[in-house]
Amino acid sequence: MGLTQPELAAAAGVGLRFLVELERGKPTVRLDRMLAVLDALGLELQIGPRGHSHSGPAR
């Protein structure tokens, strides 16, 4: 999307440190902050049963 880390952090309302840790795969992150980052990127989190992939629109 062409955003720098500081720009994305500001757009998502999270700290730069949080964003860096998220990108590095920190195993413990706050879900609300992660969802804010996804929202700032125009993405969403979808949850489904294990072993099944769903690439179409929600039903």
PDB file of C-alpha atoms in Angstrom:
ATOM      1  CA  MET A   1       0.000   0.000   0.000  1.00  0.00           C
ATOM      2  CA  GLY A   2       3.038   2.246   0.090  1.00  0.00           C
ATOM      3  CA  LEU A   3       2.692   3.157   3.763  1.00  0.00           C
ATOM      4  CA  THR A   4       5.647   3.500   6.066  1.00  0.00           C
ATOM      5  CA  GLN A   5       5.473   1.834   9.463  1.00  0.00           C
ATOM      6  CA  PRO A   6       4.905   5.194  11.209  1.00  0.00           C
ATOM      7  CA  GLU A   7       2.112   6.067   8.736  1.00  0.00           C
ATOM      8  CA  LEU A   8       0.391   2.711   9.239  1.00  0.00           C
ATOM      9  CA  ALA A   9       0.744   2.926  13.007  1.00  0.00           C
ATOM     10  CA  ALA A  10      -0.854   6.390  12.962  1.00  0.00           C
ATOM     11  CA  ALA A  11      -3.659   5.281  10.617  1.00  0.00           C
ATOM     12  CA  ALA A  12      -4.431   2.296  12.850  1.00  0.00           C
ATOM     13  CA  GLY A  13      -4.112   4.227  16.109  1.00  0.00           C
ATOM     14  CA  VAL A  14      -1.428   1.909  17.457  1.00  0.00           C
ATOM     15  CA  GLY A  15       2.124   2.522  18.538  1.00  0.00           C
ATOM     16  CA  LEU A  16       5.046   1.943  16.218  1.00  0.00           C
ATOM     17  CA  ARG A  17       6.521  -0.580  18.653  1.00  0.00           C
ATOM     18  CA  PHE A  18       3.317  -2.638  18.501  1.00  0.00           C
ATOM     19  CA  LEU A  19       3.411  -2.633  14.697  1.00  0.00           C
ATOM     20  CA  VAL A  20       7.064  -3.693  14.594  1.00  0.00           C
ATOM     21  CA  GLU A  21       6.370  -6.542  17.038  1.00  0.00           C
ATOM     22  CA  LEU A  22       3.334  -7.628  14.996  1.00  0.00           C
ATOM     23  CA  GLU A  23       5.394  -7.735  11.802  1.00  0.00           C
ATOM     24  CA  ARG A  24       8.078  -9.757  13.556  1.00  0.00           C
ATOM     25  CA  GLY A  25       5.501 -12.363  14.558  1.00  0.00           C
ATOM     26  CA  LYS A  26       5.322 -11.721  18.282  1.00  0.00           C
ATOM     27  CA  PRO A  27       3.221 -14.610  19.603  1.00  0.00           C
ATOM     28  CA  THR A  28       1.237 -12.431  22.006  1.00  0.00           C
ATOM     29  CA  VAL A  29      -0.500  -9.367  20.612  1.00  0.00           C
ATOM     30  CA  ARG A  30      -3.701  -7.581  21.537  1.00  0.00           C
ATOM     31  CA  LEU A  31      -6.448  -8.653  19.174  1.00  0.00           C
ATOM     32  CA  ASP A  32      -8.144  -5.246  19.178  1.00  0.00           C
ATOM     33  CA  ARG A  33      -4.946  -3.581  18.023  1.00  0.00           C
ATOM     34  CA  MET A  34      -4.298  -6.221  15.387  1.00  0.00           C
ATOM     35  CA  LEU A  35      -7.823  -5.728  14.040  1.00  0.00           C
ATOM     36  CA  ALA A  36      -7.213  -1.960  13.904  1.00  0.00           C
ATOM     37  CA  VAL A  37      -4.103  -2.558  11.769  1.00  0.00           C
ATOM     38  CA  LEU A  38      -6.037  -4.879   9.450  1.00  0.00           C
ATOM     39  CA  ASP A  39      -8.810  -2.285   9.159  1.00  0.00           C
ATOM     40  CA  ALA A  40      -6.300   0.451   8.294  1.00  0.00           C
ATOM     41  CA  LEU A  41      -5.003  -1.811   5.522  1.00  0.00           C
ATOM     42  CA  GLY A  42      -8.509  -2.504   4.206  1.00  0.00           C
ATOM     43  CA  LEU A  43      -8.333  -6.144   5.323  1.00  0.00           C
ATOM     44  CA  GLU A  44     -10.503  -8.308   7.523  1.00  0.00           C
ATOM     45  CA  LEU A  45      -9.952 -11.379   9.660  1.00  0.00           C
ATOM     46  CA  GLN A  46     -12.056 -14.421   8.840  1.00  0.00           C
ATOM     47  CA  ILE A  47     -12.288 -17.382  11.190  1.00  0.00           C
ATOM     48  CA  GLY A  48     -13.491 -20.823  10.179  1.00  0.00           C
ATOM     49  CA  PRO A  49     -13.119 -24.491  11.022  1.00  0.00           C
ATOM     50  CA  ARG A  50      -9.629 -25.943  10.889  1.00  0.00           C
ATOM     51  CA  GLY A  51      -8.716 -27.741   7.709  1.00  0.00           C
ATOM     52  CA  HIS A  52     -11.173 -25.799   5.581  1.00  0.00           C
ATOM     53  CA  SER A  53     -10.352 -22.860   3.389  1.00  0.00           C
ATOM     54  CA  HIS A  54     -12.985 -20.383   2.314  1.00  0.00           C
ATOM     55  CA  SER A  55     -12.074 -17.856  -0.326  1.00  0.00           C
ATOM     56  CA  GLY A  56     -15.524 -16.716  -1.374  1.00  0.00           C
ATOM     57  CA  PRO A  57     -17.821 -14.125   0.211  1.00  0.00           C
ATOM     58  CA  ALA A  58     -19.372 -14.813   3.613  1.00  0.00           C
ATOM     59  CA  ARG A  59     -22.680 -16.642   3.507  1.00  0.00           C
TER      60      ARG A  59
END
